[in-house]
Short mmCIF file of C-alpha atoms and ligand atoms in Angstrom, two decimals:
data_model
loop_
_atom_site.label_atom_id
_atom_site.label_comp_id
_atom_site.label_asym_id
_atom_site.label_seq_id
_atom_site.Cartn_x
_atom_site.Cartn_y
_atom_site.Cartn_z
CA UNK B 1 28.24 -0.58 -6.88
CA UNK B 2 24.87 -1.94 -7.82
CA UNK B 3 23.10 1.33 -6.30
CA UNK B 4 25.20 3.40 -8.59
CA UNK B 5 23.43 2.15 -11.49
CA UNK B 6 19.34 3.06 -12.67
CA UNK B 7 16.58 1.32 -11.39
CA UNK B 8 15.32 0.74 -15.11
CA UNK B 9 12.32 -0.57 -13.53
CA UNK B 10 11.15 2.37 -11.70
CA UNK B 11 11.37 4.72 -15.46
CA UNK B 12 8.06 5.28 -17.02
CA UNK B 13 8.09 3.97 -20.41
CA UNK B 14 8.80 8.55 -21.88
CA UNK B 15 11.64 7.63 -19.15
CA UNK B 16 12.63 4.61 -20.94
CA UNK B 17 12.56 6.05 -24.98
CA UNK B 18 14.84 8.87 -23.67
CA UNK B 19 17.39 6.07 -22.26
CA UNK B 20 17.22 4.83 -25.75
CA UNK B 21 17.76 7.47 -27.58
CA UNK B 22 21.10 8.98 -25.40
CA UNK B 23 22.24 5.13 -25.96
CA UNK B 24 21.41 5.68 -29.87
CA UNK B 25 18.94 2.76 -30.07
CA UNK B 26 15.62 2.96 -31.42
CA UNK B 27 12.85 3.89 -29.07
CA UNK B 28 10.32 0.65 -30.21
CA UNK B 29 12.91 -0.66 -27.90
CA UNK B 30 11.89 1.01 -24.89
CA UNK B 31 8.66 -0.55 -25.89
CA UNK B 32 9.89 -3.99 -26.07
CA UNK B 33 11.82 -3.96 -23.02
CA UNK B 34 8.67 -1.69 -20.67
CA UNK B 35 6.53 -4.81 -21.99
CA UNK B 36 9.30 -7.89 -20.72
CA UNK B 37 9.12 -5.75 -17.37
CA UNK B 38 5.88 -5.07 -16.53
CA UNK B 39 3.62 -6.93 -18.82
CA UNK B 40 5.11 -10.08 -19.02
CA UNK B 41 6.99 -9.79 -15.64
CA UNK B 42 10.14 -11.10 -16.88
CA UNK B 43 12.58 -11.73 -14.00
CA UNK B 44 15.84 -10.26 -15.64
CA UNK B 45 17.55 -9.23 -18.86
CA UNK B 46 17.98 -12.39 -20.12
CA UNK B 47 14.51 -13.37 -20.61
CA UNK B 48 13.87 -10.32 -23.28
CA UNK B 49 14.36 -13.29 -25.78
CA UNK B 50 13.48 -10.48 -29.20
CA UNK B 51 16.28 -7.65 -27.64
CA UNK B 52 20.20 -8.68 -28.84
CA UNK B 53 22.57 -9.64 -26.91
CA UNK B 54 24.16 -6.67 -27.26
CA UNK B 55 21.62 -4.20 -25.89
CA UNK B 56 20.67 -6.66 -23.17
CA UNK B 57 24.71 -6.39 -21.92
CA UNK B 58 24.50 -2.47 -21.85
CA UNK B 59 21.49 -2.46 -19.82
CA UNK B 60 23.19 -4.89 -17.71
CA UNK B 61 26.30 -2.33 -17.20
CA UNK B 62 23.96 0.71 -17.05
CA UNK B 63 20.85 -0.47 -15.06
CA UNK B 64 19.92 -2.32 -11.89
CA UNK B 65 16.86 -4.64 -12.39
CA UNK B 66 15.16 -4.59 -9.13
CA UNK B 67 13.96 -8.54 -8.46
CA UNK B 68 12.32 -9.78 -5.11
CA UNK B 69 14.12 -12.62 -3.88
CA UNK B 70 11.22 -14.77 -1.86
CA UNK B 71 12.42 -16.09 1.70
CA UNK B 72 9.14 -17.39 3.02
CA UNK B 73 5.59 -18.12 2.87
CA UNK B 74 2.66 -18.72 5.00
CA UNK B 75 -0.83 -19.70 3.92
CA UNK B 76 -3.71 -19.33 6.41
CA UNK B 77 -5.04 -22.00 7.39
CA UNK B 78 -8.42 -20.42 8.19
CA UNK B 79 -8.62 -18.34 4.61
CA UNK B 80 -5.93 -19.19 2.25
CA UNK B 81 -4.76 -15.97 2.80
CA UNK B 82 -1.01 -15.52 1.86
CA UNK B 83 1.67 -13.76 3.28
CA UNK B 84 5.25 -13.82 1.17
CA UNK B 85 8.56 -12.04 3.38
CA UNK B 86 10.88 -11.04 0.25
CA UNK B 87 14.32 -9.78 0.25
CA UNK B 88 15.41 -6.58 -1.57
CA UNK B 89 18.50 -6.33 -3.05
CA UNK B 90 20.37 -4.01 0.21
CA UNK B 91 19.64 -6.99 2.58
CA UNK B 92 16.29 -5.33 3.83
CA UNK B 93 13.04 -7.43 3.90
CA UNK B 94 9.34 -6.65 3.43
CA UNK B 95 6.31 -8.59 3.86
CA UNK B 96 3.31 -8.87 1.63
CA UNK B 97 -0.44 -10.14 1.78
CA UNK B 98 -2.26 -11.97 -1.00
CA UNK B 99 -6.15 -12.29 -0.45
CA UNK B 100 -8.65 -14.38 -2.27
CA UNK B 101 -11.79 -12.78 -2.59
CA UNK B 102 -15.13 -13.68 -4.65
CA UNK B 103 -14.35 -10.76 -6.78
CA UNK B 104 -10.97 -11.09 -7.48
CA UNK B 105 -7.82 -10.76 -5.68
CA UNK B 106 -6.66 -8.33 -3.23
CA UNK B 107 -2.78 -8.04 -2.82
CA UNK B 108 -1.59 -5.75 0.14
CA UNK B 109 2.17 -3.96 -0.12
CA UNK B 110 4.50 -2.37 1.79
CA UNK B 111 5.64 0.78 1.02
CA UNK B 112 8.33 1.20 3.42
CA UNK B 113 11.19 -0.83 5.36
CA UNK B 114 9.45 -0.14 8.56
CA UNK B 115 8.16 2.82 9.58
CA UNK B 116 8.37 6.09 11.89
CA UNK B 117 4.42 7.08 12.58
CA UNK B 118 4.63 5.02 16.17
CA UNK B 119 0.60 4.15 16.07
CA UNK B 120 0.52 2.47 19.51
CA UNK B 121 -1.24 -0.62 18.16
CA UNK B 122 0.95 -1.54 15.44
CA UNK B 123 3.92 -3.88 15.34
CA UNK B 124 5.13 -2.14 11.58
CA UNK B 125 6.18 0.96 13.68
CA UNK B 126 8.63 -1.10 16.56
CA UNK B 127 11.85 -1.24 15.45
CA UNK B 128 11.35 2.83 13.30
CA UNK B 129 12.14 3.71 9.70
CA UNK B 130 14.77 2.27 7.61
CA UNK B 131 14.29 3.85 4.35
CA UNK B 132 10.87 4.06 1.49
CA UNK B 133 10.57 1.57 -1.09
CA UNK B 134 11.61 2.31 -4.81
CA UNK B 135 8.32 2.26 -7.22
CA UNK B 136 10.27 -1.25 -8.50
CA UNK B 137 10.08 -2.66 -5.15
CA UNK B 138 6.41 -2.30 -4.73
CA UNK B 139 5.33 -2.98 -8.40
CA UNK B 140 7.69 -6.05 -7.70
CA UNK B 141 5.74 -7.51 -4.82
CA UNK B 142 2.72 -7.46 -6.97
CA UNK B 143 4.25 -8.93 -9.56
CA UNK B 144 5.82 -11.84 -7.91
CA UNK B 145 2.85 -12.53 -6.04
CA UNK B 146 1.32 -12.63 -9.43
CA UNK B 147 4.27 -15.15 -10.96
CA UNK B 148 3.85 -16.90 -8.04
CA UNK B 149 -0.25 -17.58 -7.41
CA UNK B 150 -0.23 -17.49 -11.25
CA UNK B 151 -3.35 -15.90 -10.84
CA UNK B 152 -4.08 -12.13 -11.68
CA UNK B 153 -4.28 -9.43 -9.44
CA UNK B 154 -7.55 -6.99 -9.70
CA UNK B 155 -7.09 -4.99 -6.37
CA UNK B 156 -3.95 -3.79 -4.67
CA UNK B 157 -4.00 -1.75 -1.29
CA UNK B 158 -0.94 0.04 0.12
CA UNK B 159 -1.84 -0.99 3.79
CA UNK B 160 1.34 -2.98 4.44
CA UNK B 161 4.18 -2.15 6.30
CA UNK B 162 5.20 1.98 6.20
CA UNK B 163 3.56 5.57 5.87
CA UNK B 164 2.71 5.66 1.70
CA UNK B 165 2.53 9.24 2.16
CA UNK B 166 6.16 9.33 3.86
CA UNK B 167 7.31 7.71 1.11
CA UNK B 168 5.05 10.13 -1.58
CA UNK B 169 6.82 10.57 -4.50
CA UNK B 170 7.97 6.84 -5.34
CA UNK B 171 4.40 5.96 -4.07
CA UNK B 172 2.66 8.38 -6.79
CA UNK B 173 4.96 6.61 -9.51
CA UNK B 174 4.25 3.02 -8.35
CA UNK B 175 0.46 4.19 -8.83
CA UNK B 176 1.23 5.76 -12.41
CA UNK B 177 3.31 2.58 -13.56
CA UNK B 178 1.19 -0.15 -12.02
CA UNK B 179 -1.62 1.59 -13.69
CA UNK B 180 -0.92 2.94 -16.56
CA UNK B 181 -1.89 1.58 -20.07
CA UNK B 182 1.55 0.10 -20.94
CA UNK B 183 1.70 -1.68 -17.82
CA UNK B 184 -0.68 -4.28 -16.20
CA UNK B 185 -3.19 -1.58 -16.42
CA UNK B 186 -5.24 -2.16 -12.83
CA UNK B 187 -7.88 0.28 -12.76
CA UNK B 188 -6.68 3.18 -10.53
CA UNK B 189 -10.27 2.85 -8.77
CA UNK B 190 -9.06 -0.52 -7.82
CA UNK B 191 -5.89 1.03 -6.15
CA UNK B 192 -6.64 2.42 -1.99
CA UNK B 193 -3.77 3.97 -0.49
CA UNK B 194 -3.79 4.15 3.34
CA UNK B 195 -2.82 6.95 5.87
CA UNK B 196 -2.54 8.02 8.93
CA UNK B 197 -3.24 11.40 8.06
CA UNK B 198 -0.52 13.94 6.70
CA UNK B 199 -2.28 16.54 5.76
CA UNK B 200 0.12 18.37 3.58
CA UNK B 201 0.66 15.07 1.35
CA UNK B 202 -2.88 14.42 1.52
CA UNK B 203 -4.25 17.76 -0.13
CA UNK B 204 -1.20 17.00 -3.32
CA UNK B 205 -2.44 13.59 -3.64
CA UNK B 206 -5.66 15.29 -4.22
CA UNK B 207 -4.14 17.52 -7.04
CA UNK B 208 -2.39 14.02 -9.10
CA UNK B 209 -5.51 13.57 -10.35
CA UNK B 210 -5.91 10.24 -9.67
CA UNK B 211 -8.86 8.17 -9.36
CA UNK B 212 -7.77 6.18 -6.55
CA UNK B 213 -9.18 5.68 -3.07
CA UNK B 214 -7.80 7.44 -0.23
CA UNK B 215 -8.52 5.73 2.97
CA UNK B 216 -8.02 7.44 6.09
CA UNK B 217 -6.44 5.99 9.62
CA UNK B 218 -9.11 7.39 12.15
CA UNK B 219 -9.51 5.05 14.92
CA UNK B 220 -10.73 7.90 17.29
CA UNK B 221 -12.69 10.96 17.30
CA UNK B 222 -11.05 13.42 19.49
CA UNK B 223 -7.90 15.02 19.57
CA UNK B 224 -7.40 13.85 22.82
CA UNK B 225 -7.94 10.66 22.09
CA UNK B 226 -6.38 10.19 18.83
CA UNK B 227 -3.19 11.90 20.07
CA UNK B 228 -2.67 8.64 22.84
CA UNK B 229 -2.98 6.52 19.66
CA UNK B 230 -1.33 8.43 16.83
CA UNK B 231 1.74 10.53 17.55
CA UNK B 232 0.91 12.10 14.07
CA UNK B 233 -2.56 13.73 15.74
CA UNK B 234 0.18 16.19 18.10
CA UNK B 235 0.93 17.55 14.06
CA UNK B 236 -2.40 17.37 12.64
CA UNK B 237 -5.44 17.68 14.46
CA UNK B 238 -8.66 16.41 13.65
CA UNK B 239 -10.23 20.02 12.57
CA UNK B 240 -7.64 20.48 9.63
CA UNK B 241 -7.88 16.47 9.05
CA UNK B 242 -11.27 16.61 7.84
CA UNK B 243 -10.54 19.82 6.04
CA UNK B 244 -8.20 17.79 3.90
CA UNK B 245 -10.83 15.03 3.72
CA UNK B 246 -13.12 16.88 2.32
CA UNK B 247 -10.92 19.04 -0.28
CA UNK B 248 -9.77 15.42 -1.36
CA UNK B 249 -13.72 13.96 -1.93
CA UNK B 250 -13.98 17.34 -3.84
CA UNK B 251 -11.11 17.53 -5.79
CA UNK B 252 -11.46 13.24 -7.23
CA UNK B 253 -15.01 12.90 -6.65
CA UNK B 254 -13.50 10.01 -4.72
CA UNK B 255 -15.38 9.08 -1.60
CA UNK B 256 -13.37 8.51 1.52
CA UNK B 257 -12.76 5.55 3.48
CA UNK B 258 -12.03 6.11 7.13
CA UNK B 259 -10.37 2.87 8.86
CA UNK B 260 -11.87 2.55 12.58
CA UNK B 261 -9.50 0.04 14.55
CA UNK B 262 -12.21 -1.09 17.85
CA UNK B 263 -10.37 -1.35 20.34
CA UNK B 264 -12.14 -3.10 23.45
CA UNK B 265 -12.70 0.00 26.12
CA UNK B 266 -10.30 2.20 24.42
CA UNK B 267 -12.65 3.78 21.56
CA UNK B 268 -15.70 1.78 21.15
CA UNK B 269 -18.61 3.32 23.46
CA UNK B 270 -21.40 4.95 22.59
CA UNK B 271 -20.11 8.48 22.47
CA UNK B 272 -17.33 7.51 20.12
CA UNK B 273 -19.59 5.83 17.84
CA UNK B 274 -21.60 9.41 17.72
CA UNK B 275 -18.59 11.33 17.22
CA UNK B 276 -17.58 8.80 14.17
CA UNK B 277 -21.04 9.60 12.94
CA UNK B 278 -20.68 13.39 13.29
CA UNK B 279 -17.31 13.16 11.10
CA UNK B 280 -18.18 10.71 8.79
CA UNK B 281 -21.72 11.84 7.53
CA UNK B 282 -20.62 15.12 5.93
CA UNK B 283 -17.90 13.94 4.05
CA UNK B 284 -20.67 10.77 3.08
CA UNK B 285 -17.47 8.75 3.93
CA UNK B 286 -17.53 4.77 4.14
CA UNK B 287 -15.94 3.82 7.13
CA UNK B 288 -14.27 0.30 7.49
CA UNK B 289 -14.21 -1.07 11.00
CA UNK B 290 -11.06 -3.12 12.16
CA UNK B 291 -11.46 -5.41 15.15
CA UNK B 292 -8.29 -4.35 16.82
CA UNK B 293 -5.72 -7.72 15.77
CA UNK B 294 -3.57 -8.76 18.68
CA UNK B 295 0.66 -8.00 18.56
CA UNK B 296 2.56 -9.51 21.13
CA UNK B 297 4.19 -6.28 22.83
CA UNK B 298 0.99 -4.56 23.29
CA UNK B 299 -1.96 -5.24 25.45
CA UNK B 300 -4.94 -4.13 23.22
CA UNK B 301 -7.69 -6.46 22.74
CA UNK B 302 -10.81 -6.51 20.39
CA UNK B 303 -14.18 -6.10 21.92
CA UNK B 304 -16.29 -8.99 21.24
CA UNK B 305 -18.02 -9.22 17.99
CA UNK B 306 -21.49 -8.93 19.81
CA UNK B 307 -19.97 -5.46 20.96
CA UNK B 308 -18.70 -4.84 17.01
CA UNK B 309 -21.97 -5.50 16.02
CA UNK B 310 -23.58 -2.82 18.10
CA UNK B 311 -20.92 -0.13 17.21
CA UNK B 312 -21.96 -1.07 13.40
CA UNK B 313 -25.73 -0.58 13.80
CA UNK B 314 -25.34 2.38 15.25
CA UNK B 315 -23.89 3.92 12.86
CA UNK B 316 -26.10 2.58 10.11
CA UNK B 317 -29.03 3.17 11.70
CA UNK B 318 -27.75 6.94 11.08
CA UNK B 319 -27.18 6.32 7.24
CA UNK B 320 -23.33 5.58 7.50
CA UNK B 321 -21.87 3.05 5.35
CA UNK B 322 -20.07 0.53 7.34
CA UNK B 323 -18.35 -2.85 7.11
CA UNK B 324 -16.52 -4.73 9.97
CA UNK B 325 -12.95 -5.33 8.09
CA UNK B 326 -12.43 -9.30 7.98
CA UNK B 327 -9.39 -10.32 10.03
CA UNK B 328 -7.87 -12.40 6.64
CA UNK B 329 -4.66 -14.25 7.67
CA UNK B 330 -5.02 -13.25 11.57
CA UNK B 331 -3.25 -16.68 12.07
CA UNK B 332 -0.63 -16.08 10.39
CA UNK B 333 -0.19 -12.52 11.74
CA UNK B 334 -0.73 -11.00 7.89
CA UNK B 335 -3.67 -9.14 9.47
CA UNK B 336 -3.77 -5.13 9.61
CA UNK B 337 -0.83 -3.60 11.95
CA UNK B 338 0.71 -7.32 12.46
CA UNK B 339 3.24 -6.84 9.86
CA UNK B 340 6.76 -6.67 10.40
CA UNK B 341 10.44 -5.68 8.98
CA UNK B 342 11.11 -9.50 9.79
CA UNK B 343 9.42 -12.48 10.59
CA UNK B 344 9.42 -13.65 14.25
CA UNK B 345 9.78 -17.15 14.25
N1 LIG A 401 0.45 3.78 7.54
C1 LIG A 401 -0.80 3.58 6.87
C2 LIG A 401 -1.00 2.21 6.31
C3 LIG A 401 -0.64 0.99 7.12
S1 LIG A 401 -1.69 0.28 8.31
C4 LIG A 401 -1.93 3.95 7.78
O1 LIG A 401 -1.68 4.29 8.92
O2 LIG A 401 -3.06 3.98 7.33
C5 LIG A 401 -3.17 -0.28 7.66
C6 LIG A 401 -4.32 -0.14 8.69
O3 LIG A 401 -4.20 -1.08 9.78
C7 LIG A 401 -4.32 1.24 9.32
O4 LIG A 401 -5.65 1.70 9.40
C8 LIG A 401 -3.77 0.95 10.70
O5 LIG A 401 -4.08 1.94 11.62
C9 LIG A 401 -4.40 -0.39 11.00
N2 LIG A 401 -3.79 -1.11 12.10
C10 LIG A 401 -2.54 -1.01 12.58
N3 LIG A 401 -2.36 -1.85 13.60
C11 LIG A 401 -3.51 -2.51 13.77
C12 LIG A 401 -3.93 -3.51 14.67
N4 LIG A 401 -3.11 -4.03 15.58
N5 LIG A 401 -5.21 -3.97 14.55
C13 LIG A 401 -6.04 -3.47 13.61
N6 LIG A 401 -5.69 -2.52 12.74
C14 LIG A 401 -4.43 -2.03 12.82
#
């Protein structure tokens, strides 16, 4: 029943004036009720305290309003880092990170309910794909993080659970809503969307003209390689990769992030570390190196940070920008590729 009716929260607000003119109200009301959604995060009709009682009932009877119900939290104990587990209306759960940083805070979303890449190291992937998230559903885990830190959010990354680009149309719109002037209005360079590299999806996002960051899932630097890691590398290979790199750093202006996962004797010798430097330098890409977090079904480990440390130098001694990725919330397994459809207990 409920999925019969419209996720009003997923309509941008030329969506939501149409609505109210084919229900022959007057479109400032569109206005009134976009700004109870998504500036003021209201949490259902009935707190749009200046629309009647009348038009609040139809858009009961004609709309779903898509509201995360929160199951469970877990703070860090080493960070403060958050991670909330919410329930969607269909019974389906996602997780979400909340990180405080110095210059603001980061939230990380899901995008998907699970997910069907199959990255080796990565407990999102286990259990497969259950279906993408609605735009509501991932504006809504930003903004009950924000009702519930009552603190704003300045950076969002889709890096959570599921492909963004398997999920690319809904994705684009969350981008559009979350940032768009009528909403909360994050700055779309503030946005980074993660992938592990479709290429098709990769050259449109390059076409939205958007000015967010698009940060690529590298983690090794042959085909070879990458293929043991990635089943997405047997589609793609790293040759037509970078050519999609590339016509995305030329099409935004947008440099690249490429995400590096070390993984301790898998992809971290010296040879790797030149071939990261021979794909990275052209493209003048910033790559992000992840110390490899533990999940309990595999058996990858991180090298040790001396080894981290040595990767790193290399590179910048060749003029590549590099960080080594913090492991926020590691304890609470809300680090990268430790998320899950549910938590274990
Ligand atoms: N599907 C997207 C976004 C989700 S994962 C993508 O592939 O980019 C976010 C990042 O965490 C990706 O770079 C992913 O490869 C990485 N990751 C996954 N599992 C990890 C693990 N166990 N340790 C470190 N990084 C991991």
């Amino acid at each position: 029943m409920e999925n019969k009716k419209r996720d009003i929260k997923s309509l941008t607000l030329e969506e939501l004036k149409n609505e109210m003119s084919a229900m022959e109200e007057k479109p400032f009301r569109a206005k009134q009720i976009y700004e109870w959604m998504h500036v003021k995060l209201a949490e259902d009709f009935g707190q749009m305290t200046n629309i009647g009682k009348e038009l609040r009932e139809k858009c009961r009877e004609r709309y779903f309003y898509t509201c995360l119900k929160l199951v469970k939290v877990q703070e860090s104990a080493i960070d403060g880092t958050k991670k909330f587990l919410f329930g969607l209306a269909d019974g389906n759960t996602v997780e979400s990170v909340w990180m405080k940083y110095k210059h603001g805070n980061s939230v990380c979303i899901s995008s998907q309910v699970g997910c069907r890449m199959g990255c080796v190291f990565c407990a999102s992937t286990l259990d497969g794909l259950e279906r993408g998230l609605l735009p509501s559903e991932m504006l809504e885990q930003v903004y009950a993080i924000t009702r519930l830190t009552g603190e704003r959010v300045s950076n969002v990354v889709v890096m959570g659970t599921g492909e963004p680009l398997d999920n690319y149309e809904n994705v684009v719109k969350f981008i559009r809503l979350l940032t768009g002037e009528s909403g909360l209005h994050i700055s779309q360079r503030s946005i980074t969307v993660s992938t592990c590299g479709l290429v098709p999806q990769m050259r449109k996002l390059a076409d939205e003209g958007l000015q967010i960051t698009l940060a690529l899932s590298l983690h090794a630097v042959t085909d070879e390689k990458r293929r043991q890691l990635m089943p997405v590398a047997n589609r793609y290979g790293l040759d037509e990769l970078m050519e999609a790199c590339a016509y995305y750093f030329d099409k935004t202006g947008r440099r690249i992030t490429f995400e590096y996962s070390l993984v301790g004797g898998v992809n971290d010798s010296p040879e790797d570390a030149a071939g990261l430097i021979r794909l990275a330098k052209p493209l003048n890409c910033h790559v992000n190196l992840i110390p490899v977090n533990p999940i309990k079904e595999r058996d990858f480990r991180p090298g040790t940070p001396e080894e981290a440390a040595v990767f790193k130098n290399k590179l910048e001694k060749n003029g590549i920008n590099v960080t080594i990725r913090r492991e926020m919330g590691r304890d609470i397994d809300g680090a990268c590729g430790q998320l899950r459809r549910s938590m274990l207990s």
